């Protein structure tokens, strides 16, 4: 198959300060997305800071030294080395560790067993085969129509229905030269992504209108009362990730495709058994489109201060501060942590905001002779309490099984921000210093950073009138623009 592509508009996969106006199509392939980030890395010379084929396997905080001791394995040789760092940032994100479903007997299957996130490099022979497909999330919805014409029979195993949307940027379209020229000054794609947040509020007009539209659309595309009964959810659109799918619903009516609805109870050497009482469904090949580890626990051990172990702290319910920090782990920050806006709107701009926030922390750390910083436990508790209360009025709280809730139907919402993406950007605009504990070396003075009394601008060649400007172009809070300065809105 090897036709991996994004299912949201290509332009959502760019940094705000490094636009790409020449995407080949509205849904870029994985190769084209990779090329964008590789070109970005080359442009800014980032590879000299990267150790490839090296994996962090553990990190331990030393309170006396105020240092992280990081154990790294060289994947080429298998050797391990230890590095120390004043600051440790885990930018591994989320949805980066694929896993097979914990179904009894899965390792006994004798045919090819494939995960959608680890597709064989040289393809998978499916011609004339009976293929089992587990999962109807983002990957499963892309895979089914892509392989159905090649297989002899396709059995798709679905645990529950899901809302399948039309492509968010319209049907697949190759961009013309004129399209690419227009994108240089067009922010519509990003603005559209930010305009949809109203659908996540229970009872909102946007939600009601979308629910009505989606219900009608799915019935029209399925045209099969039995499939409609099992595939159209009772819960609100967006409770699980709203999944765009081209030709997925129509493909379920293909004579080659058999839809099996229910819980898989066992996998045998030759097939799959469900709780529908119909015995084994024989398959030659089994494809698991079953997602990733969504626990937020790092893929390596993190031993923090005062005997705390992050894997234990987050074993049942991860709690973080603004999606970027956690108590008991000094000088440790991360991107896309618990309760960040991973599904609220555009994601890359959220990562930018997180990194800019970290830079402010690091600037204070460097400038003011600080040895350690740690978010306060009561700040973490207050943020999580506020988040849990706010989430009760969203459609995410409805009884759908979602990775937003660690795969449960009624659990705590762990993977989303209590607000829109734009709201998140404003929340991270300036650090709340009162939420942090700063430690300085013993005997040092907090004002020691004032140094010799001279500004760096007074160094040789500095601008001694840098504050003179023709207009005030500093940042203005959006809410103040509207309330106090309507002419600036």
CSV table of C-alpha atoms in Angstrom, one decimal:
chain,number,residue,atom,x,y,z
A,1,UNK,CA,0.0,0.0,0.0
A,2,UNK,CA,2.6,2.6,1.2
A,3,UNK,CA,0.3,5.5,0.4
A,4,UNK,CA,0.3,7.1,3.8
A,5,UNK,CA,-1.1,10.7,3.7
A,6,UNK,CA,-2.6,13.2,6.0
A,7,UNK,CA,-6.4,13.4,6.5
A,8,UNK,CA,-6.5,17.1,7.2
A,9,UNK,CA,-5.4,19.9,4.8
A,10,UNK,CA,-1.7,19.9,4.1
A,11,UNK,CA,-1.2,23.5,5.3
A,12,UNK,CA,-1.9,22.4,8.8
A,13,UNK,CA,1.5,20.6,8.7
A,14,UNK,CA,3.6,23.7,8.6
A,15,UNK,CA,5.2,26.0,11.2
A,16,UNK,CA,3.6,29.5,11.3
A,17,UNK,CA,6.9,31.2,10.5
A,18,UNK,CA,7.9,28.7,7.8
A,19,UNK,CA,4.9,28.5,5.4
A,20,UNK,CA,4.9,26.1,2.4
A,21,UNK,CA,2.7,27.4,-0.4
A,22,UNK,CA,3.6,24.8,-3.0
A,23,UNK,CA,2.0,21.6,-1.6
A,24,UNK,CA,1.2,19.3,-4.5
A,25,UNK,CA,-2.3,18.6,-3.2
A,26,UNK,CA,-4.7,19.3,-0.4
A,27,UNK,CA,-3.8,16.0,1.3
A,28,UNK,CA,0.0,15.6,1.2
A,29,UNK,CA,1.7,12.2,1.3
A,30,UNK,CA,3.9,11.2,4.2
A,31,UNK,CA,6.9,11.6,1.9
A,32,UNK,CA,6.0,15.2,1.1
A,33,UNK,CA,5.4,16.1,4.7
A,34,UNK,CA,8.8,14.5,5.6
A,35,UNK,CA,10.5,16.5,2.9
A,36,UNK,CA,9.1,19.7,4.4
A,37,UNK,CA,10.5,19.0,7.8
A,38,UNK,CA,13.8,17.7,6.4
A,39,UNK,CA,14.2,20.9,4.3
A,40,UNK,CA,13.3,22.9,7.5
A,41,UNK,CA,16.0,21.1,9.4
A,42,UNK,CA,18.6,21.6,6.6
A,43,UNK,CA,17.8,25.3,6.3
A,44,UNK,CA,18.4,26.0,10.0
A,45,UNK,CA,21.3,23.5,10.4
A,46,UNK,CA,19.5,21.4,13.0
A,47,UNK,CA,21.1,18.0,12.3
A,48,UNK,CA,24.3,18.9,14.0
A,49,UNK,CA,22.4,19.0,17.3
A,50,UNK,CA,20.8,15.6,16.7
A,51,UNK,CA,22.1,12.2,17.6
A,52,UNK,CA,20.4,9.8,15.2
A,53,UNK,CA,19.8,6.1,16.0
A,54,UNK,CA,20.2,6.9,19.7
A,55,UNK,CA,17.4,6.2,22.2
A,56,UNK,CA,16.9,7.6,25.7
A,57,UNK,CA,16.1,4.7,28.0
A,58,UNK,CA,16.1,6.4,31.3
A,59,UNK,CA,16.5,9.8,33.1
A,60,UNK,CA,17.3,10.4,36.8
A,61,UNK,CA,17.3,13.7,38.7
A,62,UNK,CA,20.1,14.3,41.1
A,63,UNK,CA,19.0,16.9,43.7
A,64,UNK,CA,22.4,17.6,45.0
A,65,UNK,CA,23.9,18.3,41.6
A,66,UNK,CA,20.7,19.8,40.2
A,67,UNK,CA,21.3,17.7,37.1
A,68,UNK,CA,19.5,15.1,35.0
A,69,UNK,CA,21.5,12.0,34.4
A,70,UNK,CA,20.3,10.6,31.0
A,71,UNK,CA,21.0,7.1,29.9
A,72,UNK,CA,21.2,6.7,26.1
A,73,UNK,CA,21.5,3.6,24.0
A,74,UNK,CA,23.3,3.6,20.7
A,75,UNK,CA,21.0,1.5,18.5
A,76,UNK,CA,23.8,0.6,16.1
A,77,UNK,CA,26.1,-0.9,18.7
A,78,UNK,CA,23.8,-1.6,21.6
A,79,UNK,CA,26.1,0.3,23.9
A,80,UNK,CA,24.8,2.7,26.5
A,81,UNK,CA,26.2,6.0,27.6
A,82,UNK,CA,25.3,8.5,30.2
A,83,UNK,CA,24.9,12.2,29.7
A,84,UNK,CA,24.1,15.0,32.2
A,85,UNK,CA,22.0,18.0,31.5
A,86,UNK,CA,20.7,21.0,33.5
A,87,UNK,CA,17.4,20.9,31.6
A,88,UNK,CA,15.6,17.9,30.1
A,89,UNK,CA,12.9,18.5,27.5
A,90,UNK,CA,10.9,15.6,26.2
A,91,UNK,CA,9.7,16.6,22.7
A,92,UNK,CA,8.6,13.1,21.8
A,93,UNK,CA,4.9,14.2,21.8
A,94,UNK,CA,2.0,11.7,21.8
A,95,UNK,CA,0.9,8.9,19.5
A,96,UNK,CA,4.4,7.8,18.8
A,97,UNK,CA,4.5,4.3,20.2
A,98,UNK,CA,2.2,1.9,18.2
A,99,UNK,CA,0.9,-1.2,19.7
A,100,UNK,CA,-1.0,-4.4,18.9
A,101,UNK,CA,-4.3,-4.7,20.7
A,102,UNK,CA,-4.2,-6.9,23.9
A,103,UNK,CA,-6.5,-9.6,22.4
A,104,UNK,CA,-6.0,-13.1,23.7
A,105,UNK,CA,-4.2,-15.3,21.1
A,106,UNK,CA,-3.0,-12.5,18.9
A,107,UNK,CA,0.6,-13.9,18.9
A,108,UNK,CA,-0.7,-17.3,17.8
A,109,UNK,CA,-1.9,-16.0,14.4
A,110,UNK,CA,0.1,-17.9,11.7
A,111,UNK,CA,-0.5,-15.5,8.8
A,112,UNK,CA,1.0,-12.0,8.2
A,113,UNK,CA,0.2,-9.8,11.2
A,114,UNK,CA,0.6,-6.1,10.5
A,115,UNK,CA,0.1,-2.9,12.3
A,116,UNK,CA,-1.0,0.1,10.3
A,117,UNK,CA,1.8,2.3,11.8
A,118,UNK,CA,4.5,-0.4,10.9
A,119,UNK,CA,3.5,-1.3,7.4
A,120,UNK,CA,6.1,-3.5,5.7
A,121,UNK,CA,8.6,-1.3,3.7
A,122,UNK,CA,8.2,-3.4,0.6
A,123,UNK,CA,4.5,-3.8,0.8
A,124,UNK,CA,2.1,-6.6,1.7
A,125,UNK,CA,0.9,-9.2,-0.7
A,126,UNK,CA,-2.9,-9.1,-0.5
A,127,UNK,CA,-4.0,-10.3,-3.9
A,128,UNK,CA,-6.8,-12.8,-3.7
A,129,UNK,CA,-6.4,-13.1,0.1
A,130,UNK,CA,-9.0,-13.0,2.8
A,131,UNK,CA,-7.9,-10.0,4.9
A,132,UNK,CA,-9.1,-9.1,8.4
A,133,UNK,CA,-9.0,-5.4,9.4
A,134,UNK,CA,-9.4,-4.5,13.0
A,135,UNK,CA,-10.3,-0.9,13.8
A,136,UNK,CA,-12.3,1.9,12.3
A,137,UNK,CA,-10.4,4.9,13.4
A,138,UNK,CA,-8.3,7.3,11.2
A,139,UNK,CA,-6.0,4.5,9.8
A,140,UNK,CA,-8.7,1.9,9.3
A,141,UNK,CA,-10.9,4.3,7.4
A,142,UNK,CA,-8.0,5.0,5.0
A,143,UNK,CA,-6.9,1.4,4.6
A,144,UNK,CA,-10.2,-0.2,3.8
A,145,UNK,CA,-11.0,1.6,0.5
A,146,UNK,CA,-7.3,1.5,-0.5
A,147,UNK,CA,-7.0,-2.3,-0.4
A,148,UNK,CA,-10.5,-3.6,-1.1
A,149,UNK,CA,-10.1,-4.0,-4.9
A,150,UNK,CA,-6.9,-6.1,-4.4
A,151,UNK,CA,-8.2,-8.6,-1.9
A,152,UNK,CA,-10.3,-11.7,-2.4
A,153,UNK,CA,-12.4,-10.8,0.7
A,154,UNK,CA,-12.1,-8.2,3.4
A,155,UNK,CA,-13.6,-8.7,6.8
A,156,UNK,CA,-13.6,-5.5,8.9
A,157,UNK,CA,-14.1,-5.8,12.6
A,158,UNK,CA,-15.8,-2.8,14.2
A,159,UNK,CA,-16.3,-2.5,18.0
A,160,UNK,CA,-18.5,0.6,17.8
A,161,UNK,CA,-19.7,3.1,15.3
A,162,UNK,CA,-18.0,6.4,14.5
A,163,UNK,CA,-18.8,9.6,12.7
A,164,UNK,CA,-17.1,9.6,9.3
A,165,UNK,CA,-16.9,13.1,7.8
A,166,UNK,CA,-16.2,14.2,4.3
A,167,UNK,CA,-12.6,15.4,3.8
A,168,UNK,CA,-12.1,18.5,5.9
A,169,UNK,CA,-10.5,20.3,3.0
A,170,UNK,CA,-12.8,19.0,0.3
A,171,UNK,CA,-12.2,16.0,-1.9
A,172,UNK,CA,-8.6,15.2,-3.0
A,173,UNK,CA,-7.3,17.8,-5.3
A,174,UNK,CA,-4.0,18.4,-7.0
A,175,UNK,CA,-3.0,22.1,-6.7
A,176,UNK,CA,-2.5,24.2,-9.8
A,177,UNK,CA,0.1,26.8,-10.2
A,178,UNK,CA,-2.5,29.5,-9.6
A,179,UNK,CA,-3.7,27.7,-6.4
A,180,UNK,CA,-0.1,27.7,-5.1
A,181,UNK,CA,0.4,31.4,-5.9
A,182,UNK,CA,-2.8,32.3,-4.0
A,183,UNK,CA,-1.8,30.4,-0.9
A,184,UNK,CA,1.1,32.8,-0.3
A,185,UNK,CA,-1.4,35.4,1.1
A,186,UNK,CA,-4.3,33.1,2.1
A,187,UNK,CA,-4.8,32.1,5.7
A,188,UNK,CA,-8.2,30.6,5.1
A,189,UNK,CA,-7.3,27.0,5.8
A,190,UNK,CA,-5.9,27.7,9.2
A,191,UNK,CA,-8.7,30.1,10.1
A,192,UNK,CA,-11.2,27.4,9.1
A,193,UNK,CA,-9.6,24.9,11.5
A,194,UNK,CA,-9.9,27.5,14.3
A,195,UNK,CA,-13.5,28.3,13.5
A,196,UNK,CA,-14.9,24.9,14.4
A,197,UNK,CA,-14.5,24.9,18.1
A,198,UNK,CA,-18.2,25.6,18.8
A,199,UNK,CA,-19.1,22.1,17.8
A,200,UNK,CA,-17.5,20.8,21.0
A,201,UNK,CA,-20.0,22.6,23.3
A,202,UNK,CA,-23.0,20.5,24.3
A,203,UNK,CA,-26.2,21.8,22.8
A,204,UNK,CA,-24.6,24.5,20.7
A,205,UNK,CA,-26.2,25.4,17.4
A,206,UNK,CA,-23.0,24.4,15.6
A,207,UNK,CA,-23.2,21.0,17.2
A,208,UNK,CA,-26.9,20.5,16.4
A,209,UNK,CA,-26.4,21.6,12.8
A,210,UNK,CA,-23.4,19.4,12.4
A,211,UNK,CA,-25.1,16.4,14.0
A,212,UNK,CA,-28.1,16.7,11.6
A,213,UNK,CA,-25.9,17.1,8.6
A,214,UNK,CA,-23.6,14.2,9.5
A,215,UNK,CA,-26.5,11.9,10.3
A,216,UNK,CA,-28.1,12.6,6.9
A,217,UNK,CA,-24.8,12.3,5.0
A,218,UNK,CA,-23.9,8.9,6.6
A,219,UNK,CA,-27.4,7.5,5.8
A,220,UNK,CA,-27.1,8.7,2.2
A,221,UNK,CA,-23.6,7.1,1.8
A,222,UNK,CA,-24.4,3.8,3.5
A,223,UNK,CA,-27.9,3.3,2.1
A,224,UNK,CA,-28.2,0.2,4.2
A,225,UNK,CA,-30.4,0.1,7.3
A,226,UNK,CA,-28.4,-2.6,9.0
A,227,UNK,CA,-25.1,-0.7,8.6
A,228,UNK,CA,-26.7,2.5,9.6
A,229,UNK,CA,-27.9,0.9,12.9
A,230,UNK,CA,-24.4,-0.2,13.9
A,231,UNK,CA,-22.2,2.5,12.4
A,232,UNK,CA,-24.0,5.8,13.1
A,233,UNK,CA,-23.3,6.7,16.7
A,234,UNK,CA,-25.8,7.8,19.4
A,235,UNK,CA,-23.2,10.2,20.9
A,236,UNK,CA,-22.4,13.6,19.6
A,237,UNK,CA,-20.2,14.4,16.6
A,238,UNK,CA,-16.7,15.0,17.8
A,239,UNK,CA,-16.8,13.0,21.1
A,240,UNK,CA,-14.2,10.8,19.3
A,241,UNK,CA,-11.9,12.4,16.8
A,242,UNK,CA,-14.1,13.4,13.8
A,243,UNK,CA,-12.5,11.2,11.1
A,244,UNK,CA,-12.5,12.2,7.4
A,245,UNK,CA,-12.9,9.3,5.0
A,246,UNK,CA,-13.0,9.2,1.2
A,247,UNK,CA,-15.1,6.3,-0.2
A,248,UNK,CA,-15.0,4.4,3.2
A,249,UNK,CA,-18.8,4.3,3.9
A,250,UNK,CA,-19.5,3.4,0.3
A,251,UNK,CA,-17.0,0.6,0.4
A,252,UNK,CA,-18.8,-1.2,3.2
A,253,UNK,CA,-21.5,-2.1,0.7
A,254,UNK,CA,-19.0,-3.7,-1.6
A,255,UNK,CA,-19.8,-7.5,-2.1
A,256,UNK,CA,-16.1,-8.2,-1.1
A,257,UNK,CA,-16.5,-6.5,2.2
A,258,UNK,CA,-18.0,-8.1,5.3
A,259,UNK,CA,-18.7,-5.9,8.4
A,260,UNK,CA,-18.5,-7.7,11.7
A,261,UNK,CA,-19.8,-5.7,14.6
A,262,UNK,CA,-18.8,-6.5,18.2
A,263,UNK,CA,-16.0,-7.2,20.6
A,264,UNK,CA,-13.2,-9.6,19.5
A,265,UNK,CA,-12.8,-12.2,22.2
A,266,UNK,CA,-9.9,-14.3,20.7
A,267,UNK,CA,-7.6,-14.6,17.8
A,268,UNK,CA,-6.7,-18.1,16.6
A,269,UNK,CA,-3.9,-19.3,14.4
A,270,UNK,CA,-6.3,-19.0,11.4
A,271,UNK,CA,-8.8,-16.3,12.2
A,272,UNK,CA,-10.8,-14.1,14.6
A,273,UNK,CA,-13.6,-14.9,17.1
A,274,UNK,CA,-16.1,-12.3,18.2
A,275,UNK,CA,-18.8,-12.1,20.8
A,276,UNK,CA,-21.5,-12.5,18.2
A,277,UNK,CA,-21.7,-16.3,18.6
A,278,UNK,CA,-21.0,-17.0,15.0
A,279,UNK,CA,-17.7,-18.8,15.5
A,280,UNK,CA,-14.4,-18.1,13.8
A,281,UNK,CA,-14.0,-15.7,10.9
A,282,UNK,CA,-11.1,-17.2,8.9
A,283,UNK,CA,-8.5,-14.8,7.5
A,284,UNK,CA,-5.2,-15.1,5.7
A,285,UNK,CA,-3.8,-11.7,6.7
A,286,UNK,CA,-4.6,-9.6,9.8
A,287,UNK,CA,-4.2,-5.8,9.8
A,288,UNK,CA,-4.5,-4.0,13.1
A,289,UNK,CA,-5.4,-0.3,12.7
A,290,UNK,CA,-5.6,-0.1,16.5
A,291,UNK,CA,-3.6,3.0,17.3
A,292,UNK,CA,-1.0,3.9,19.8
A,293,UNK,CA,-0.1,3.9,23.5
A,294,UNK,CA,-2.1,6.9,24.7
A,295,UNK,CA,-1.1,6.8,28.4
A,296,UNK,CA,1.2,9.9,28.1
A,297,UNK,CA,3.8,8.0,30.0
A,298,UNK,CA,7.3,8.6,28.5
A,299,UNK,CA,8.8,5.7,26.6
A,300,UNK,CA,11.7,5.9,29.1
A,301,UNK,CA,11.8,5.9,32.9
A,302,UNK,CA,11.8,9.4,34.5
A,303,UNK,CA,12.9,9.4,38.2
A,304,UNK,CA,12.2,12.8,39.6
A,305,UNK,CA,12.8,14.6,42.9
A,306,UNK,CA,12.0,13.2,46.3
A,307,UNK,CA,11.7,9.6,45.1
A,308,UNK,CA,9.0,10.3,42.6
A,309,UNK,CA,8.8,8.2,39.4
A,310,UNK,CA,6.8,9.7,36.6
A,311,UNK,CA,5.7,6.3,35.3
A,312,UNK,CA,4.1,5.6,38.7
A,313,UNK,CA,2.6,9.0,39.0
A,314,UNK,CA,0.9,8.7,35.6
A,315,UNK,CA,0.1,5.0,35.9
A,316,UNK,CA,-3.7,5.5,36.3
A,317,UNK,CA,-4.4,9.2,35.5
A,318,UNK,CA,-1.7,11.5,34.2
A,319,UNK,CA,-1.9,15.0,35.6
A,320,UNK,CA,0.2,17.9,34.2
A,321,UNK,CA,0.4,21.7,34.2
A,322,UNK,CA,-0.8,23.4,31.0
A,323,UNK,CA,0.3,20.3,29.0
A,324,UNK,CA,4.0,21.1,29.5
A,325,UNK,CA,5.2,20.3,33.0
A,326,UNK,CA,4.6,18.2,36.1
A,327,UNK,CA,5.4,18.6,39.8
A,328,UNK,CA,8.2,16.5,41.4
A,329,UNK,CA,10.2,16.7,38.1
A,330,UNK,CA,12.4,19.8,38.3
A,331,UNK,CA,14.0,21.2,35.2
A,332,UNK,CA,11.8,18.8,33.1
A,333,UNK,CA,9.3,20.0,30.5
A,334,UNK,CA,7.6,18.3,27.5
A,335,UNK,CA,5.5,19.1,24.4
A,336,UNK,CA,2.0,17.8,23.8
A,337,UNK,CA,1.5,16.5,27.4
A,338,UNK,CA,-1.8,15.7,29.1
A,339,UNK,CA,-4.6,18.2,28.5
A,340,UNK,CA,-2.9,20.1,25.6
A,341,UNK,CA,-5.0,20.9,22.6
A,342,UNK,CA,-4.2,17.8,20.5
A,343,UNK,CA,-7.8,17.7,19.1
A,344,UNK,CA,-9.0,21.2,19.6
A,345,UNK,CA,-7.7,22.7,16.4
A,346,UNK,CA,-4.4,23.1,14.6
A,347,UNK,CA,-1.6,21.3,16.5
A,348,UNK,CA,1.7,22.7,15.2
A,349,UNK,CA,0.9,26.2,16.5
A,350,UNK,CA,0.3,24.7,19.9
A,351,UNK,CA,3.8,23.2,19.9
A,352,UNK,CA,5.2,26.6,18.9
A,353,UNK,CA,3.4,28.2,21.9
A,354,UNK,CA,4.7,25.5,24.2
A,355,UNK,CA,8.3,26.0,23.0
A,356,UNK,CA,8.1,29.8,23.3
A,357,UNK,CA,6.8,29.3,26.9
A,358,UNK,CA,9.8,27.1,27.6
A,359,UNK,CA,12.2,29.6,26.2
A,360,UNK,CA,10.8,32.2,28.6
A,361,UNK,CA,11.4,29.8,31.5
A,362,UNK,CA,14.9,29.0,30.2
A,363,UNK,CA,15.7,32.7,29.8
A,364,UNK,CA,14.9,33.3,33.4
A,365,UNK,CA,16.9,30.2,34.4
A,366,UNK,CA,20.0,31.4,32.6
A,367,UNK,CA,19.7,35.1,33.5
A,368,UNK,CA,18.9,34.9,37.2
A,369,UNK,CA,21.4,32.3,38.4
A,370,UNK,CA,18.7,29.6,39.0
A,371,UNK,CA,19.7,26.0,39.6
A,372,UNK,CA,16.2,24.4,39.6
A,373,UNK,CA,12.6,25.2,38.7
A,374,UNK,CA,9.6,23.1,39.4
A,375,UNK,CA,5.9,23.7,39.0
A,376,UNK,CA,4.0,23.8,42.3
A,377,UNK,CA,1.9,20.8,43.2
A,378,UNK,CA,-1.1,23.0,44.1
A,379,UNK,CA,-0.9,24.6,40.7
A,380,UNK,CA,-1.1,21.2,39.0
A,381,UNK,CA,-4.0,20.2,41.2
A,382,UNK,CA,-5.9,23.5,40.6
A,383,UNK,CA,-5.4,23.3,36.8
A,384,UNK,CA,-6.7,19.7,36.7
A,385,UNK,CA,-9.6,20.5,38.9
A,386,UNK,CA,-10.6,23.4,36.6
A,387,UNK,CA,-10.1,21.2,33.5
A,388,UNK,CA,-12.3,18.4,34.9
A,389,UNK,CA,-15.1,20.9,35.8
A,390,UNK,CA,-15.0,22.7,32.4
A,391,UNK,CA,-15.0,19.5,30.4
A,392,UNK,CA,-18.4,18.4,31.9
A,393,UNK,CA,-20.2,20.7,29.5
A,394,UNK,CA,-18.4,19.5,26.4
A,395,UNK,CA,-19.4,16.7,24.0
A,396,UNK,CA,-16.2,14.9,24.9
A,397,UNK,CA,-17.9,14.0,28.2
A,398,UNK,CA,-20.5,11.9,26.4
A,399,UNK,CA,-20.3,8.1,26.7
A,400,UNK,CA,-18.0,7.3,23.7
A,401,UNK,CA,-14.9,5.2,23.9
A,402,UNK,CA,-12.0,7.5,22.9
A,403,UNK,CA,-8.3,7.7,23.3
A,404,UNK,CA,-9.0,11.2,24.6
A,405,UNK,CA,-10.2,9.3,27.7
A,406,UNK,CA,-7.6,6.5,27.6
A,407,UNK,CA,-9.9,4.3,25.7
A,408,UNK,CA,-12.8,4.4,28.2
A,409,UNK,CA,-16.3,5.7,27.6
A,410,UNK,CA,-16.7,7.5,30.9
A,411,UNK,CA,-13.2,8.3,32.2
A,412,UNK,CA,-11.4,11.6,32.7
A,413,UNK,CA,-10.6,13.6,29.6
A,414,UNK,CA,-6.9,13.5,29.5
A,415,UNK,CA,-5.9,14.6,26.0
A,416,UNK,CA,-7.6,17.9,25.3
A,417,UNK,CA,-7.4,21.5,26.4
A,418,UNK,CA,-10.3,23.1,28.3
A,419,UNK,CA,-10.8,25.7,25.5
A,420,UNK,CA,-9.9,26.4,21.9
A,421,UNK,CA,-6.5,26.4,20.4
A,422,UNK,CA,-6.5,30.2,20.3
A,423,UNK,CA,-7.4,30.1,24.0
A,424,UNK,CA,-4.4,27.9,24.6
A,425,UNK,CA,-2.1,30.3,22.8
A,426,UNK,CA,-3.2,33.1,25.0
A,427,UNK,CA,-3.0,31.0,28.2
A,428,UNK,CA,0.7,30.3,27.4
A,429,UNK,CA,1.5,33.9,26.3
A,430,UNK,CA,3.2,34.8,29.6
A,431,UNK,CA,4.3,32.4,32.4
A,432,UNK,CA,2.5,32.6,35.7
A,433,UNK,CA,5.6,32.8,37.8
A,434,UNK,CA,3.6,32.4,41.0
A,435,UNK,CA,2.9,28.8,39.9
A,436,UNK,CA,6.6,27.9,39.9
A,437,UNK,CA,9.3,27.2,42.6
A,438,UNK,CA,12.7,28.5,41.8
A,439,UNK,CA,15.8,27.4,43.6
A,440,UNK,CA,19.2,29.2,43.6
A,441,UNK,CA,22.6,27.9,44.6
A,442,UNK,CA,23.2,28.1,48.4
A,443,UNK,CA,24.4,31.5,49.5
A,444,UNK,CA,23.6,33.3,46.2
A,445,UNK,CA,21.7,36.6,46.0
A,446,UNK,CA,18.6,36.7,43.8
A,447,UNK,CA,19.7,40.1,42.4
A,448,UNK,CA,23.2,38.9,41.5
A,449,UNK,CA,22.1,38.8,37.9
A,450,UNK,CA,22.1,42.7,37.9
A,451,UNK,CA,25.9,42.4,37.4
A,452,UNK,CA,28.0,45.4,36.9
A,453,UNK,CA,25.1,47.9,36.4
A,454,UNK,CA,25.5,48.2,32.6
A,455,UNK,CA,23.0,47.1,30.0
A,456,UNK,CA,24.2,44.7,27.3
A,457,UNK,CA,23.2,47.5,24.8
A,458,UNK,CA,26.1,49.5,26.2
A,459,UNK,CA,28.6,46.9,24.9
A,460,UNK,CA,30.6,47.8,21.8
A,461,UNK,CA,28.4,48.4,18.9
A,462,UNK,CA,25.1,48.3,20.9
A,463,UNK,CA,22.1,50.4,20.0
A,464,UNK,CA,21.9,53.1,22.7
A,465,UNK,CA,18.4,54.3,21.7
A,466,UNK,CA,16.8,50.9,20.9
A,467,UNK,CA,13.5,52.0,22.6
A,468,UNK,CA,12.8,54.8,20.0
A,469,UNK,CA,10.4,53.6,17.3
A,470,UNK,CA,7.9,55.0,14.8
A,471,UNK,CA,4.9,53.1,16.2
A,472,UNK,CA,3.9,50.8,19.0
A,473,UNK,CA,4.1,47.3,17.6
A,474,UNK,CA,4.2,45.3,20.8
A,475,UNK,CA,1.8,42.5,21.5
A,476,UNK,CA,-1.7,43.4,22.6
A,477,UNK,CA,-4.0,40.9,24.3
A,478,UNK,CA,-6.9,40.2,21.8
A,479,UNK,CA,-9.5,40.8,24.5
A,480,UNK,CA,-8.1,44.2,25.2
A,481,UNK,CA,-8.1,45.1,21.6
A,482,UNK,CA,-11.9,44.6,21.4
A,483,UNK,CA,-12.8,46.1,24.8
A,484,UNK,CA,-10.4,49.0,25.1
A,485,UNK,CA,-9.1,49.7,21.6
A,486,UNK,CA,-11.9,48.9,19.1
A,487,UNK,CA,-10.0,50.7,16.3
A,488,UNK,CA,-7.2,48.1,16.7
A,489,UNK,CA,-9.6,45.1,16.4
